[in-house]
Amino acid sequence: MLIFSFTFGSIYDIIKEDNQIVGKFFHTLTDIENTELDPNYIVGYFLDLNEIDPELCYLALGSVRNFSLIQDFSRELGYYLKNLGIDFVVFGNLMILEKDADDPLKYIGNSPYLISEILYRMIRGLETSGVTPVIIVTSKDDRNATQSLLQKSGSFYTYSGQIKNVDLFFDGNNLYLQKNNLFSLPWNYGKDTLEETIQEIFNNSIVLTGWRDEGENLLYRKINTTDLKSVTYFSKSVEESARKVFSGELLPTGNKNW
């Protein structure tokens, strides 16, 4: 089960080791939009993909074959967040998707190397836009996924609600900077094509699974773990394409990642 440690409110002080408040950390974009931000503070955001698009999820990102598209999406996401005044974003999941997962949509996939590649592309895209990426780490993370990400990126900033040997540690109503890092990049870059890029993700994440044909079986935001022929798709906007993939009129655009 994927557990994130946010239960009391949605706005937190960011505190350095000397107990100095240096910024604010937000759990929702609505709070950011409704808050007058201190220009001297750093601003962080815990990424909720559903706030960006109600149909978007990590599983959809993990099923996309074109990793460059993931990097483009992350760059445009960062450009959007930077324009809201956000300096760093906390995101990701280094855990393997298991068959008994309560909510598969919160996982990138069942391959540690796929997980590391998607997160690496998101790191690079966000950095390009001028937003500092911070990866969520837990005690249940897959070791191979973590090591593979470190090999690709060299290093990365980390956040945890349970592990204290990280850059950002959540405790009570505060977020603590363990190493006094400020998570601020001085540039802002993007093409302002976030909506179009998200649509491309949906277009490129239509997955065909199984082989036993017992009538049309289209699965909206659900996975198939049987041998029954099925098509998984993540947005109603591509439902007709998903139907054509099932009938053989179109080839599947995404890879099975569960």
JSON list of C-alpha atoms in Angstrom, two decimals, residues 5-6 13-15 134 137 158-179 183:
[
{"chain": "A", "resi": 5, "resn": "SER", "atom": "CA", "xyz": [2.31, 11.20, 5.49]},
{"chain": "A", "resi": 6, "resn": "PHE", "atom": "CA", "xyz": [0.02, 14.20, 5.10]},
{"chain": "A", "resi": 13, "resn": "ASP", "atom": "CA", "xyz": [6.45, 25.80, 7.31]},
{"chain": "A", "resi": 14, "resn": "ILE", "atom": "CA", "xyz": [9.82, 24.88, 5.81]},
{"chain": "A", "resi": 15, "resn": "ILE", "atom": "CA", "xyz": [12.41, 25.04, 8.59]},
{"chain": "A", "resi": 134, "resn": "VAL", "atom": "CA", "xyz": [12.64, 16.07, -5.00]},
{"chain": "A", "resi": 137, "resn": "VAL", "atom": "CA", "xyz": [11.57, 7.80, -0.65]},
{"chain": "A", "resi": 158, "resn": "THR", "atom": "CA", "xyz": [14.96, 13.21, -1.39]},
{"chain": "A", "resi": 159, "resn": "TYR", "atom": "CA", "xyz": [11.88, 13.66, 0.77]},
{"chain": "A", "resi": 160, "resn": "SER", "atom": "CA", "xyz": [10.36, 11.31, 3.33]},
{"chain": "A", "resi": 161, "resn": "GLY", "atom": "CA", "xyz": [7.71, 11.25, 5.98]},
{"chain": "A", "resi": 162, "resn": "GLN", "atom": "CA", "xyz": [9.41, 8.34, 7.74]},
{"chain": "A", "resi": 163, "resn": "ILE", "atom": "CA", "xyz": [13.14, 8.29, 6.89]},
{"chain": "A", "resi": 164, "resn": "LYS", "atom": "CA", "xyz": [15.29, 11.00, 8.50]},
{"chain": "A", "resi": 165, "resn": "ASN", "atom": "CA", "xyz": [18.49, 10.65, 6.48]},
{"chain": "A", "resi": 166, "resn": "VAL", "atom": "CA", "xyz": [17.05, 12.71, 3.61]},
{"chain": "A", "resi": 167, "resn": "ASP", "atom": "CA", "xyz": [17.12, 16.30, 2.35]},
{"chain": "A", "resi": 168, "resn": "LEU", "atom": "CA", "xyz": [13.53, 17.05, 3.38]},
{"chain": "A", "resi": 169, "resn": "PHE", "atom": "CA", "xyz": [11.86, 15.40, 6.35]},
{"chain": "A", "resi": 170, "resn": "PHE", "atom": "CA", "xyz": [8.20, 15.87, 7.29]},
{"chain": "A", "resi": 171, "resn": "ASP", "atom": "CA", "xyz": [7.52, 15.88, 11.01]},
{"chain": "A", "resi": 172, "resn": "GLY", "atom": "CA", "xyz": [4.28, 17.05, 12.60]},
{"chain": "A", "resi": 173, "resn": "ASN", "atom": "CA", "xyz": [3.24, 20.32, 10.98]},
{"chain": "A", "resi": 174, "resn": "ASN", "atom": "CA", "xyz": [6.65, 21.24, 9.60]},
{"chain": "A", "resi": 175, "resn": "LEU", "atom": "CA", "xyz": [8.98, 20.27, 6.78]},
{"chain": "A", "resi": 176, "resn": "TYR", "atom": "CA", "xyz": [12.63, 20.31, 7.82]},
{"chain": "A", "resi": 177, "resn": "LEU", "atom": "CA", "xyz": [15.61, 21.01, 5.59]},
{"chain": "A", "resi": 178, "resn": "GLN", "atom": "CA", "xyz": [18.15, 18.51, 6.81]},
{"chain": "A", "resi": 179, "resn": "LYS", "atom": "CA", "xyz": [21.09, 20.07, 4.96]},
{"chain": "A", "resi": 183, "resn": "PHE", "atom": "CA", "xyz": [15.95, 24.21, -3.70]}
]
